[in-house]
Amino acid sequence: MLDIHDYNGQVALRDAGLSEQFQAIIHPGGQAMRVLDRDNTVLLEETDDESAGDRPEVDRGELRQMLLDSLPAGTIRWGKKVTGARALGDGRHEVSFADGETVTTDVLVGADGAWSRIRPLVSDAVPAYTGISFVEVDHADADARHPVPASVVGGGMLFALAPGKGFLAHKETDGSLHVYIALKTSQEWLDGIDWADRDKGKAVLLEEFAGWAPEIRSLITEADGALIPRTINALPVRHRWERVPGVTLLGDAAHVMSPFAGEGANLAMFDGAELGKAIAAHPDDIETALSAYEKELFERSERIAQESADSLELIFDDNAPRSLVDMFASFGPH
């Protein structure tokens, strides 16, 4: 699930003429949220009045399909994996694909995610491990098949936390639960476990959460399917680059950050909208357009990347989950 913010993601969708389609995929009840401690004590609970609000929840897959459906047929060339790019001079670049094909660009926009093949044209920076890892699990048809995990998560978002570890979960529109089991640990520890062995992987996780309430541990014991390990990586908070003619970046390629500000998809859409506006404002001078776009991009992404880094520290600090509860309380009534 994604919460789409009224100050960036929704602005981009409105600029694209997709507000009506967006309203149709909002998940009623998705803004509900609760914070638990390791004993399954509810420390904070917020209900969703099912109004759209300023951060309505949508299913990631439905949002993706909505965006795809808005494009003219043939806009996307499926099955084309970029393997690299090189400068040709005069702002032109050659992009190489896994199938051996190459294309030459007049303007190249790297929107290819955290491990961008286009980023090296403008920056030597690579995402670094933040110290937090997730193991992702799912619970299908939760209300019927997994009533205990379903009761723990509730109808929206769950934070069940202790210092350096916890569970972040949400209920999907199809009734399943998607759970991130989070640990502050070394990357070597994560890589040293055979997560393909579900029983062994669950045993390792249960040991990490020994002493937690059995209801919360059921998020591990009752998980369906594969255990998917993920490291949380981020570019430097102040990531930026000198202007390189004919190329720029947007989304995670420009500013991948931890997910704890909930801004990844929102920023990617907003970056795209702002880039389009800059080009439209300077149709005969692409370098002026890209310079104006990047100036705003750097300021915007630095501010939000810092918020994300601060949130990561707060969620898993030595006072967890109290620090998160206090932060939400400081916002006042919702």
mmCIF file of C-alpha atoms in Angstrom, residues 59-261:
data_model
loop_
_atom_site.group_PDB
_atom_site.id
_atom_site.type_symbol
_atom_site.label_atom_id
_atom_site.label_comp_id
_atom_site.label_asym_id
_atom_site.label_seq_id
_atom_site.Cartn_x
_atom_site.Cartn_y
_atom_site.Cartn_z
ATOM 1 C CA ASP A 59 -2.685 -0.350 -3.793
ATOM 2 C CA ARG A 60 0.721 -0.026 -5.457
ATOM 3 C CA GLY A 61 -0.266 -2.351 -8.300
ATOM 4 C CA GLU A 62 -3.493 -0.471 -8.977
ATOM 5 C CA LEU A 63 -1.654 2.858 -9.066
ATOM 6 C CA ARG A 64 0.886 1.425 -11.490
ATOM 7 C CA GLN A 65 -1.856 0.078 -13.746
ATOM 8 C CA MET A 66 -3.698 3.404 -13.657
ATOM 9 C CA LEU A 67 -0.561 5.198 -14.817
ATOM 10 C CA LEU A 68 0.096 2.629 -17.545
ATOM 11 C CA ASP A 69 -3.482 2.863 -18.802
ATOM 12 C CA SER A 70 -3.094 6.632 -19.190
ATOM 13 C CA LEU A 71 -0.289 6.266 -21.756
ATOM 14 C CA PRO A 72 -0.773 5.938 -25.522
ATOM 15 C CA ALA A 73 -0.277 2.412 -26.839
ATOM 16 C CA GLY A 74 3.351 1.656 -27.628
ATOM 17 C CA THR A 75 4.795 4.297 -25.304
ATOM 18 C CA ILE A 76 6.583 1.669 -23.206
ATOM 19 C CA ARG A 77 8.917 -0.851 -24.805
ATOM 20 C CA TRP A 78 8.633 -3.909 -22.584
ATOM 21 C CA GLY A 79 11.481 -6.369 -22.138
ATOM 22 C CA LYS A 80 14.203 -3.765 -22.735
ATOM 23 C CA LYS A 81 16.733 -3.977 -19.900
ATOM 24 C CA VAL A 82 19.274 -1.152 -19.785
ATOM 25 C CA THR A 83 22.828 -2.343 -19.149
ATOM 26 C CA GLY A 84 24.690 0.954 -19.427
ATOM 27 C CA ALA A 85 25.047 4.350 -21.050
ATOM 28 C CA ARG A 86 27.903 6.494 -22.327
ATOM 29 C CA ALA A 87 28.338 10.100 -23.352
ATOM 30 C CA LEU A 88 28.838 10.864 -27.041
ATOM 31 C CA GLY A 89 29.354 14.608 -26.669
ATOM 32 C CA ASP A 90 27.131 17.616 -27.371
ATOM 33 C CA GLY A 91 24.557 16.346 -24.861
ATOM 34 C CA ARG A 92 23.940 13.085 -26.729
ATOM 35 C CA HIS A 93 24.185 9.665 -25.073
ATOM 36 C CA GLU A 94 24.182 6.057 -26.198
ATOM 37 C CA VAL A 95 22.077 3.668 -24.104
ATOM 38 C CA SER A 96 22.840 -0.069 -24.303
ATOM 39 C CA PHE A 97 20.331 -2.873 -23.733
ATOM 40 C CA ALA A 98 20.735 -6.488 -22.686
ATOM 41 C CA ASP A 99 19.573 -7.684 -26.111
ATOM 42 C CA GLY A 100 22.495 -5.899 -27.787
ATOM 43 C CA GLU A 101 20.483 -2.983 -29.147
ATOM 44 C CA THR A 102 21.586 0.605 -28.582
ATOM 45 C CA VAL A 103 19.783 3.927 -28.922
ATOM 46 C CA THR A 104 21.133 7.460 -29.105
ATOM 47 C CA THR A 105 19.352 10.148 -27.104
ATOM 48 C CA ASP A 106 19.093 13.909 -27.390
ATOM 49 C CA VAL A 107 17.699 14.064 -23.842
ATOM 50 C CA LEU A 108 18.123 11.156 -21.414
ATOM 51 C CA VAL A 109 16.123 10.895 -18.180
ATOM 52 C CA GLY A 110 17.278 8.234 -15.739
ATOM 53 C CA ALA A 111 14.165 7.022 -13.931
ATOM 54 C CA ASP A 112 15.545 3.529 -13.391
ATOM 55 C CA GLY A 113 15.519 3.213 -9.636
ATOM 56 C CA ALA A 114 17.960 2.751 -6.786
ATOM 57 C CA TRP A 115 20.585 0.897 -8.818
ATOM 58 C CA SER A 116 20.295 3.199 -11.818
ATOM 59 C CA ARG A 117 22.476 2.504 -14.863
ATOM 60 C CA ILE A 118 22.100 6.156 -15.874
ATOM 61 C CA ARG A 119 23.226 7.743 -12.574
ATOM 62 C CA PRO A 120 26.967 7.122 -13.246
ATOM 63 C CA LEU A 121 26.758 9.640 -16.098
ATOM 64 C CA VAL A 122 26.270 12.416 -13.538
ATOM 65 C CA SER A 123 27.368 11.049 -10.146
ATOM 66 C CA ASP A 124 29.729 8.530 -8.550
ATOM 67 C CA ALA A 125 27.385 8.072 -5.576
ATOM 68 C CA VAL A 126 25.942 4.627 -4.859
ATOM 69 C CA PRO A 127 23.291 3.692 -2.281
ATOM 70 C CA ALA A 128 24.732 2.623 1.079
ATOM 71 C CA TYR A 129 23.282 0.221 3.626
ATOM 72 C CA THR A 130 21.370 2.076 6.355
ATOM 73 C CA GLY A 131 21.775 -0.636 8.988
ATOM 74 C CA ILE A 132 18.133 -1.746 8.755
ATOM 75 C CA SER A 133 17.002 -4.906 6.970
ATOM 76 C CA PHE A 134 13.528 -6.216 6.239
ATOM 77 C CA VAL A 135 12.248 -9.732 5.784
ATOM 78 C CA GLU A 136 8.974 -9.505 3.873
ATOM 79 C CA VAL A 137 6.153 -12.005 4.415
ATOM 80 C CA ASP A 138 2.489 -12.249 3.464
ATOM 81 C CA HIS A 139 -0.684 -13.684 4.958
ATOM 82 C CA ALA A 140 -3.301 -14.458 2.305
ATOM 83 C CA ASP A 141 -7.036 -14.094 3.040
ATOM 84 C CA ALA A 142 -6.084 -13.003 6.532
ATOM 85 C CA ASP A 143 -9.486 -12.598 8.189
ATOM 86 C CA ALA A 144 -10.484 -16.171 7.313
ATOM 87 C CA ARG A 145 -7.147 -18.007 7.342
ATOM 88 C CA HIS A 146 -5.063 -15.957 9.781
ATOM 89 C CA PRO A 147 -7.427 -14.324 12.286
ATOM 90 C CA VAL A 148 -4.774 -13.727 14.954
ATOM 91 C CA PRO A 149 -2.346 -11.846 12.665
ATOM 92 C CA ALA A 150 -5.349 -10.019 11.178
ATOM 93 C CA SER A 151 -6.453 -8.862 14.620
ATOM 94 C CA VAL A 152 -2.934 -7.621 15.399
ATOM 95 C CA VAL A 153 -2.596 -5.585 12.195
ATOM 96 C CA GLY A 154 -6.135 -4.215 12.049
ATOM 97 C CA GLY A 155 -7.525 -2.499 8.986
ATOM 98 C CA GLY A 156 -4.631 -0.219 8.095
ATOM 99 C CA MET A 157 -1.003 0.231 9.151
ATOM 100 C CA LEU A 158 0.746 -1.442 12.091
ATOM 101 C CA PHE A 159 3.933 -0.531 13.931
ATOM 102 C CA ALA A 160 4.942 -3.088 16.598
ATOM 103 C CA LEU A 161 8.309 -1.934 17.888
ATOM 104 C CA ALA A 162 11.138 -2.342 20.349
ATOM 105 C CA PRO A 163 14.656 -0.897 20.229
ATOM 106 C CA GLY A 164 16.363 -1.972 16.998
ATOM 107 C CA LYS A 165 13.591 -4.208 15.706
ATOM 108 C CA GLY A 166 9.912 -4.535 14.997
ATOM 109 C CA PHE A 167 7.088 -5.235 12.587
ATOM 110 C CA LEU A 168 5.651 -2.849 10.017
ATOM 111 C CA ALA A 169 2.540 -4.229 8.373
ATOM 112 C CA HIS A 170 -0.565 -3.218 6.485
ATOM 113 C CA LYS A 171 -3.738 -4.767 5.192
ATOM 114 C CA GLU A 172 -4.020 -4.921 1.401
ATOM 115 C CA THR A 173 -7.153 -4.304 -0.641
ATOM 116 C CA ASP A 174 -7.422 -8.050 -1.377
ATOM 117 C CA GLY A 175 -7.638 -8.870 2.348
ATOM 118 C CA SER A 176 -4.064 -10.100 2.658
ATOM 119 C CA LEU A 177 -1.482 -8.789 5.112
ATOM 120 C CA HIS A 178 1.916 -7.572 3.941
ATOM 121 C CA VAL A 179 4.451 -7.616 6.762
ATOM 122 C CA TYR A 180 7.963 -6.203 6.995
ATOM 123 C CA ILE A 181 9.948 -7.810 9.808
ATOM 124 C CA ALA A 182 12.591 -5.195 10.562
ATOM 125 C CA LEU A 183 15.948 -5.659 12.248
ATOM 126 C CA LYS A 184 18.874 -3.356 12.908
ATOM 127 C CA THR A 185 21.659 -5.716 11.918
ATOM 128 C CA SER A 186 24.688 -6.151 9.695
ATOM 129 C CA GLN A 187 24.289 -6.969 6.039
ATOM 130 C CA GLU A 188 26.565 -9.961 6.605
ATOM 131 C CA TRP A 189 24.077 -11.381 9.110
ATOM 132 C CA LEU A 190 21.242 -11.091 6.607
ATOM 133 C CA ASP A 191 23.290 -12.594 3.782
ATOM 134 C CA GLY A 192 24.417 -15.487 5.978
ATOM 135 C CA ILE A 193 20.939 -16.981 6.368
ATOM 136 C CA ASP A 194 19.314 -19.329 3.857
ATOM 137 C CA TRP A 195 15.959 -17.580 3.585
ATOM 138 C CA ALA A 196 14.837 -20.072 0.929
ATOM 139 C CA ASP A 197 14.541 -22.585 3.788
ATOM 140 C CA ARG A 198 11.297 -21.246 5.264
ATOM 141 C CA ASP A 199 11.435 -23.297 8.454
ATOM 142 C CA LYS A 200 15.015 -22.288 9.202
ATOM 143 C CA GLY A 201 14.296 -18.660 8.338
ATOM 144 C CA LYS A 202 11.257 -18.548 10.600
ATOM 145 C CA ALA A 203 13.247 -20.145 13.428
ATOM 146 C CA VAL A 204 15.919 -17.445 13.108
ATOM 147 C CA LEU A 205 13.301 -14.694 13.195
ATOM 148 C CA LEU A 206 11.471 -16.213 16.139
ATOM 149 C CA GLU A 207 14.742 -16.274 18.061
ATOM 150 C CA GLU A 208 15.232 -12.569 17.284
ATOM 151 C CA PHE A 209 11.750 -11.883 18.667
ATOM 152 C CA ALA A 210 11.926 -14.187 21.683
ATOM 153 C CA GLY A 211 9.858 -12.838 24.552
ATOM 154 C CA TRP A 212 7.442 -10.943 22.324
ATOM 155 C CA ALA A 213 3.713 -11.541 22.682
ATOM 156 C CA PRO A 214 2.594 -14.706 20.871
ATOM 157 C CA GLU A 215 0.005 -12.690 18.944
ATOM 158 C CA ILE A 216 2.764 -10.575 17.405
ATOM 159 C CA ARG A 217 5.012 -13.594 16.819
ATOM 160 C CA SER A 218 2.136 -15.085 14.800
ATOM 161 C CA LEU A 219 3.098 -12.597 12.087
ATOM 162 C CA ILE A 220 6.110 -14.887 11.645
ATOM 163 C CA THR A 221 4.708 -18.323 12.459
ATOM 164 C CA GLU A 222 1.622 -18.040 10.246
ATOM 165 C CA ALA A 223 3.299 -16.376 7.264
ATOM 166 C CA ASP A 224 2.504 -17.848 3.852
ATOM 167 C CA GLY A 225 4.958 -18.341 1.016
ATOM 168 C CA ALA A 226 8.504 -17.105 0.681
ATOM 169 C CA LEU A 227 10.558 -15.076 3.139
ATOM 170 C CA ILE A 228 12.070 -12.210 1.144
ATOM 171 C CA PRO A 229 15.118 -10.470 2.650
ATOM 172 C CA ARG A 230 15.746 -6.824 1.723
ATOM 173 C CA THR A 231 18.420 -4.401 2.811
ATOM 174 C CA ILE A 232 17.342 -0.773 3.181
ATOM 175 C CA ASN A 233 19.759 1.425 1.253
ATOM 176 C CA ALA A 234 19.981 5.165 0.693
ATOM 177 C CA LEU A 235 21.965 7.745 -1.229
ATOM 178 C CA PRO A 236 23.615 10.562 0.761
ATOM 179 C CA VAL A 237 21.063 13.050 2.065
ATOM 180 C CA ARG A 238 22.699 15.895 0.109
ATOM 181 C CA HIS A 239 23.139 13.912 -3.120
ATOM 182 C CA ARG A 240 23.525 16.272 -6.062
ATOM 183 C CA TRP A 241 25.683 16.659 -9.156
ATOM 184 C CA GLU A 242 27.088 19.239 -11.516
ATOM 185 C CA ARG A 243 24.995 19.889 -14.618
ATOM 186 C CA VAL A 244 25.788 17.343 -17.350
ATOM 187 C CA PRO A 245 24.357 18.318 -20.748
ATOM 188 C CA GLY A 246 21.538 16.174 -22.096
ATOM 189 C CA VAL A 247 20.881 14.011 -19.027
ATOM 190 C CA THR A 248 19.112 14.173 -15.667
ATOM 191 C CA LEU A 249 17.572 11.861 -13.067
ATOM 192 C CA LEU A 250 14.295 11.508 -11.218
ATOM 193 C CA GLY A 251 12.803 9.332 -8.490
ATOM 194 C CA ASP A 252 14.990 6.781 -6.719
ATOM 195 C CA ALA A 253 17.688 7.184 -9.363
ATOM 196 C CA ALA A 254 18.150 10.732 -8.051
ATOM 197 C CA HIS A 255 17.436 10.362 -4.340
ATOM 198 C CA VAL A 256 16.723 6.836 -3.098
ATOM 199 C CA MET A 257 16.081 7.011 0.636
ATOM 200 C CA SER A 258 14.729 4.759 3.366
ATOM 201 C CA PRO A 259 10.949 4.209 3.244
ATOM 202 C CA PHE A 260 10.286 5.797 6.631
ATOM 203 C CA ALA A 261 8.978 9.091 5.287
#
